Amino acid sequence: MGRTPCCDDKDLKKGPWDPEEDEILINYINKHGHGSWRSLPKLAGLRRCGKSCRLRWTNYLRPDIKRGPFTVDEEKLVIQLHAILGNRWAAIASQLPGRTDNEIKNLWNTHLKKRLLRMGLNPLTHEPLTACGPTASSPGARHMAQWESARLEAEARLSKGSLFFNPPPPLVKPNPDYFLRLWNSQVGESFRNLNGEAKTDCRSPISQASSSRKCGSASGVTVDVNPNIAISSSSTPESNQIEDPIDASFSSCWNESEDSSDTALQLLLDFPINNDMSFLEDDATNATPPLC
DNA sequence: AAGATGCACAACCGCATTGTG
DNA sequence: ACACAATGCGGTTGTGCATCT
């Protein structure tokens, strides 16, 4: 079949945008909205392809873009979300108001990835690196595999029409971004609000599954996502008891699906995001990779 | 002072997904 | 159901600036 390339016109300008172009684009969108991106450049009188216009608008010109350096809290949140969502920058960006996927991607590639590496953590898995090769058999690696399999299972369930959360209205497709919804749900909120809890004994959720519903976030990190991001790191493992909000919302949400003991949610609660993010504050000056 | 190198960020490219007739 | 267009997304590249030698 093939498709007409959208930006192959030799007449089209490439490279950095100049202020005049920005102004034209802003004025046009403020007046008419962007409508069809493909036809926008012609209508607005820009010698750019629609894709370029869209990118310029969404990544730079949009009025709600928050410019300036990322705060430590935002960086923590990016790391946490990356541990859950992987390189799904758009999904991560949706949790950081005013930040774009491109910006977060750049932040990750230029700062956070290196920082994790300096910390001796694998930026892909968020697991400790060792000089002795992959730690496939480590609990952490197992955990990752379990997490992934649970994620796939959950997505499969969703695709079969199993509705984990409030059933969407008819004709609305279930959002496949299961974990993002989980994160944003009451359950996720409870997860984020677990403060300084359950630092102990969060072993493999599968092995624990049938009896481990009290094992909460291993991170001890609280994250309030929107609109005012506020994360507090706590290292006070005062309580190992996760209170019932989790259980309640968990069980009420999960009732509809079978084998609730072995759940993606449990994995989320148990997810071994490398807990101590204090390195973000002092920028890994005291970071030493773990010896093996 | 000048060239080399590294870094940060904006923009591009191509594939995947979604929408539409 | 199919073909095609439009859009979204993630990986990669290009460019300008800062720092180093």
XYZ file of C-alpha atoms (C1' of nucleotides) in Angstrom:
334
model
C 0.000 0.000 0.000
C 2.424 2.665 0.825
C 1.817 6.052 2.051
C 2.644 9.489 0.898
C 5.469 10.870 2.968
C 4.299 13.980 4.691
C 7.515 15.912 4.681
C 9.191 15.144 1.395
C 8.485 18.463 -0.227
C 11.813 20.006 -1.077
C 10.267 23.411 -0.644
C 9.641 22.815 2.990
C 11.933 24.330 5.518
C 13.698 22.163 8.056
C 15.761 22.822 11.103
C 15.280 25.285 13.896
C 12.247 27.486 13.943
C 12.708 31.212 13.888
C 10.636 33.614 15.962
C 8.586 34.741 12.984
C 7.507 31.203 12.263
C 6.648 30.689 15.896
C 4.523 33.790 15.861
C 2.684 32.732 12.742
C 1.978 29.331 14.214
C 0.845 30.716 17.561
C -1.385 33.293 15.954
C -2.918 30.780 13.629
C -3.635 28.232 16.337
C -4.968 30.837 18.723
C -7.318 32.001 16.024
C -8.397 28.760 14.398
C -7.133 25.926 16.507
C -4.806 23.500 14.849
C -7.472 21.510 13.048
C -5.753 19.253 10.605
C -2.038 19.460 11.145
C -1.425 18.421 7.616
C -3.241 21.344 6.148
C -2.227 23.812 8.812
C 1.060 24.971 7.315
C -0.545 25.846 4.023
C -3.420 27.641 5.708
C -1.135 29.470 8.081
C 1.387 30.314 5.425
C 4.251 28.323 6.834
C 6.803 26.453 4.781
C 6.866 23.568 7.211
C 5.283 20.169 7.198
C 2.349 19.526 9.477
C 4.319 17.145 11.561
C 6.920 19.753 12.246
C 4.230 22.255 13.193
C 2.609 19.809 15.554
C 5.897 19.017 17.209
C 6.823 22.649 17.549
C 3.472 23.415 19.095
C 3.270 20.490 21.469
C 6.870 20.601 22.579
C 7.559 24.275 22.690
C 4.849 26.773 21.921
C 1.875 25.420 23.805
C 0.921 27.938 26.474
C 0.727 25.389 29.256
C 4.277 24.214 28.820
C 6.281 24.492 31.979
C 9.763 25.537 31.122
C 12.827 25.469 33.242
C 14.731 22.767 35.009
C 13.043 19.756 36.485
C 12.623 19.769 40.215
C 13.963 16.954 42.308
C 10.403 15.842 42.913
C 9.695 15.707 39.233
C 12.843 13.712 38.659
C 11.851 11.255 41.334
C 8.482 10.885 39.780
C 9.966 10.303 36.363
C 12.174 7.587 37.769
C 9.300 5.913 39.542
C 7.061 6.071 36.535
C 9.837 4.845 34.302
C 10.251 1.846 36.547
C 6.600 1.077 35.987
C 6.002 2.204 32.441
C 9.380 1.904 30.788
C 10.165 4.201 27.885
C 6.588 5.277 27.446
C 7.424 8.903 27.532
C 4.009 10.155 26.591
C 2.439 8.206 29.409
C 5.019 9.500 31.833
C 4.578 13.037 30.565
C 0.868 12.833 31.173
C 1.647 12.615 34.876
C 3.783 15.719 34.874
C 1.666 18.707 33.997
C 3.388 21.081 31.655
C 6.136 18.685 30.730
C 6.380 17.117 27.312
C 7.339 13.622 26.361
C 10.300 14.973 24.470
C 11.499 16.898 27.465
C 11.206 13.887 29.711
C 12.925 11.703 27.182
C 15.779 14.168 27.026
C 15.916 14.399 30.790
C 16.114 10.660 31.005
C 18.741 10.240 28.332
C 20.965 13.057 29.453
C 20.618 13.032 33.228
C 18.682 10.309 34.890
C 20.022 7.385 32.941
C 23.568 8.412 33.692
C 22.720 9.053 37.283
C 21.293 5.580 37.677
C 24.355 4.146 36.023
C 26.576 6.035 38.404
C 24.507 4.598 41.186
C 25.220 1.187 39.805
C 21.670 0.680 38.662
C 20.551 -0.626 35.353
C 18.498 2.167 33.790
C 16.414 -0.344 31.898
C 15.443 -2.524 34.775
C 16.230 -0.248 37.718
C 18.035 -3.197 39.148
C 21.543 -3.112 40.576
C 24.237 -3.728 38.059
C 26.962 -6.088 38.941
C 30.294 -6.624 37.325
C 29.513 -10.292 37.305
C 26.986 -10.106 34.550
C 23.241 -10.188 34.564
C 21.469 -11.099 37.694
C 18.808 -13.080 36.036
C 18.376 -15.312 38.951
C 18.389 -12.572 41.504
C 15.178 -11.856 43.305
C 15.111 -8.508 41.630
C 15.370 -9.946 38.172
C 12.752 -12.486 39.016
C 10.633 -9.702 40.263
C 10.972 -7.857 37.013
C 10.016 -10.924 35.061
C 7.039 -11.464 37.272
C 6.055 -7.878 36.953
C 6.226 -8.102 33.192
C 4.242 -11.287 33.054
C 1.609 -9.833 35.325
C 1.468 -6.749 33.162
C 0.968 -8.829 30.056
C -1.639 -10.852 31.772
C -3.459 -7.776 32.903
C -3.393 -6.313 29.434
C -4.659 -9.553 28.047
C -7.492 -9.453 30.506
C -8.330 -5.963 29.558
C -8.300 -6.845 25.926
C -10.709 -9.635 26.645
C -13.030 -7.062 28.023
C -12.442 -7.657 31.657
C -13.064 -4.350 33.301
C -10.904 -3.746 36.224
C -12.086 -0.317 37.059
C -15.431 1.281 36.609
C -16.821 -0.054 33.433
C -16.464 2.470 30.676
C -19.552 3.536 28.869
C -20.489 1.443 25.911
C -18.491 2.101 22.790
C -15.588 3.387 24.796
C -12.625 1.206 24.290
C -10.862 0.167 27.450
C -7.681 2.040 27.799
C -4.887 -0.408 27.334
C -2.658 1.609 29.548
C -3.540 -0.464 32.464
C -0.777 0.503 34.782
C -1.196 4.148 34.243
C -4.774 3.783 35.260
C -3.698 1.759 38.187
C -1.334 4.509 39.129
C -4.051 7.094 38.863
C -6.672 5.067 40.590
C -7.596 5.036 44.217
C -5.368 2.055 44.493
C -2.451 3.939 43.053
C -3.155 6.787 45.373
C -3.042 4.507 48.331
C 0.156 3.102 46.996
C 1.657 6.521 46.710
C 0.549 7.430 50.155
C 2.221 4.558 51.809
C 4.841 6.335 53.702
C 7.820 4.656 55.106
C 6.107 1.392 55.217
C 6.894 -2.132 54.419
C 10.552 -1.757 53.929
C 10.855 -5.202 55.239
C 10.512 -8.466 53.618
C 8.986 -7.686 50.298
C 9.970 -10.778 48.549
C 8.763 -12.102 45.306
C 5.107 -11.316 45.035
C 4.398 -14.552 43.333
C 5.867 -16.573 46.057
C 4.161 -14.396 48.555
C 1.057 -13.872 46.649
C -1.294 -16.039 48.529
C -0.423 -14.586 51.866
C 1.283 -11.316 51.319
C -1.370 -8.778 50.911
C 0.113 -6.708 53.632
C 3.346 -6.117 51.921
C 3.308 -2.624 50.625
C 5.546 -0.330 48.729
C 9.129 -1.172 49.079
C 9.990 2.296 48.131
C 8.853 4.164 51.145
C 8.234 6.987 48.785
C 5.073 8.946 48.581
C 4.110 10.556 45.379
C 1.282 12.922 44.784
C 0.987 13.129 41.122
C -1.364 15.881 40.161
C -1.688 18.743 40.165
C 0.828 19.631 42.759
C 3.550 17.155 42.687
C 4.829 16.448 46.102
C 6.997 13.576 46.924
C 8.409 12.826 50.232
C 11.013 10.267 50.815
C 10.916 8.600 54.094
C 13.261 6.165 55.532
C 11.340 5.536 58.662
C 10.166 2.002 58.562
C 7.890 2.472 61.473
C 5.085 0.368 60.353
C 4.889 -2.761 58.400
C 1.157 -2.707 58.391
C -0.504 -1.400 55.357
C -3.848 -0.129 56.317
C -7.016 -1.196 54.832
C -7.589 1.469 52.221
C -5.343 -0.515 50.008
C -7.015 -3.724 50.857
C -10.429 -2.260 50.517
C -9.896 -0.585 47.231
C -7.898 -3.476 46.085
C -10.494 -6.054 46.793
C -13.380 -3.947 45.629
C -11.672 -3.242 42.377
C -10.406 -6.666 41.889
C -13.499 -8.572 42.700
C -14.411 -8.865 39.121
C -11.332 -10.705 38.158
C -10.292 -14.068 39.256
C -7.347 -15.142 41.376
C -6.969 -11.885 43.125
C -4.040 -13.095 45.102
C -1.809 -13.182 42.111
C -2.239 -9.782 40.758
C -0.549 -7.047 38.957
C -1.641 -4.761 41.709
C 0.278 -6.738 44.211
C 3.260 -6.377 42.001
C 2.741 -2.685 41.840
C 2.551 -2.470 45.583
C 5.542 -4.644 45.888
C 7.518 -3.113 43.123
C 11.144 -2.791 44.047
C 11.810 0.600 42.674
C 15.180 1.307 44.015
C 14.056 2.904 47.051
C 16.431 5.434 48.217
C 16.246 8.336 45.864
C 18.174 10.601 48.086
C 20.918 10.486 45.532
C 18.854 12.862 43.501
C 19.544 15.547 45.996
C 23.259 15.178 46.148
C 23.637 14.104 42.580
C 25.376 10.881 43.151
C 28.460 12.375 44.630
C 28.534 9.598 47.106
C 27.396 6.989 44.721
C 29.364 3.854 44.570
C 28.327 0.904 42.512
C 27.714 -2.188 44.492
C 30.437 -4.720 44.593
C 29.629 -8.171 43.587
C 43.234 32.402 21.803
C 41.756 28.600 19.247
C 40.465 24.070 18.387
C 38.537 19.818 20.480
C 35.254 17.706 23.173
C 31.088 17.115 25.802
C 26.495 18.296 26.956
C 21.717 19.753 26.547
C 17.995 20.419 23.931
C 15.219 20.943 19.731
C 13.907 18.809 15.736
C 13.627 15.038 12.479
C 12.607 10.287 10.926
C 10.198 6.218 10.509
C 7.087 2.949 12.384
C 2.700 1.987 14.793
C -1.809 3.088 15.679
C -6.125 5.222 14.839
C -9.672 7.307 12.019
C -12.414 7.536 7.892
C -14.680 6.615 3.592
C -13.076 -5.747 5.473
C -10.077 -2.973 3.211
C -7.140 0.889 1.741
C -5.448 4.996 2.696
C -4.716 9.327 5.354
C -3.692 11.449 9.621
C -1.719 11.479 13.911
C 1.059 9.831 17.843
C 5.099 8.011 19.671
C 9.860 6.714 20.562
C 14.533 6.563 18.832
C 17.987 9.171 16.761
C 20.378 13.061 14.940
C 21.769 17.901 14.478
C 23.026 22.211 16.409
C 24.530 25.591 19.545
C 26.741 26.535 23.719
C 30.016 25.616 27.525
C 34.075 23.709 29.151
C 38.509 21.727 28.622
C 43.193 21.296 26.753
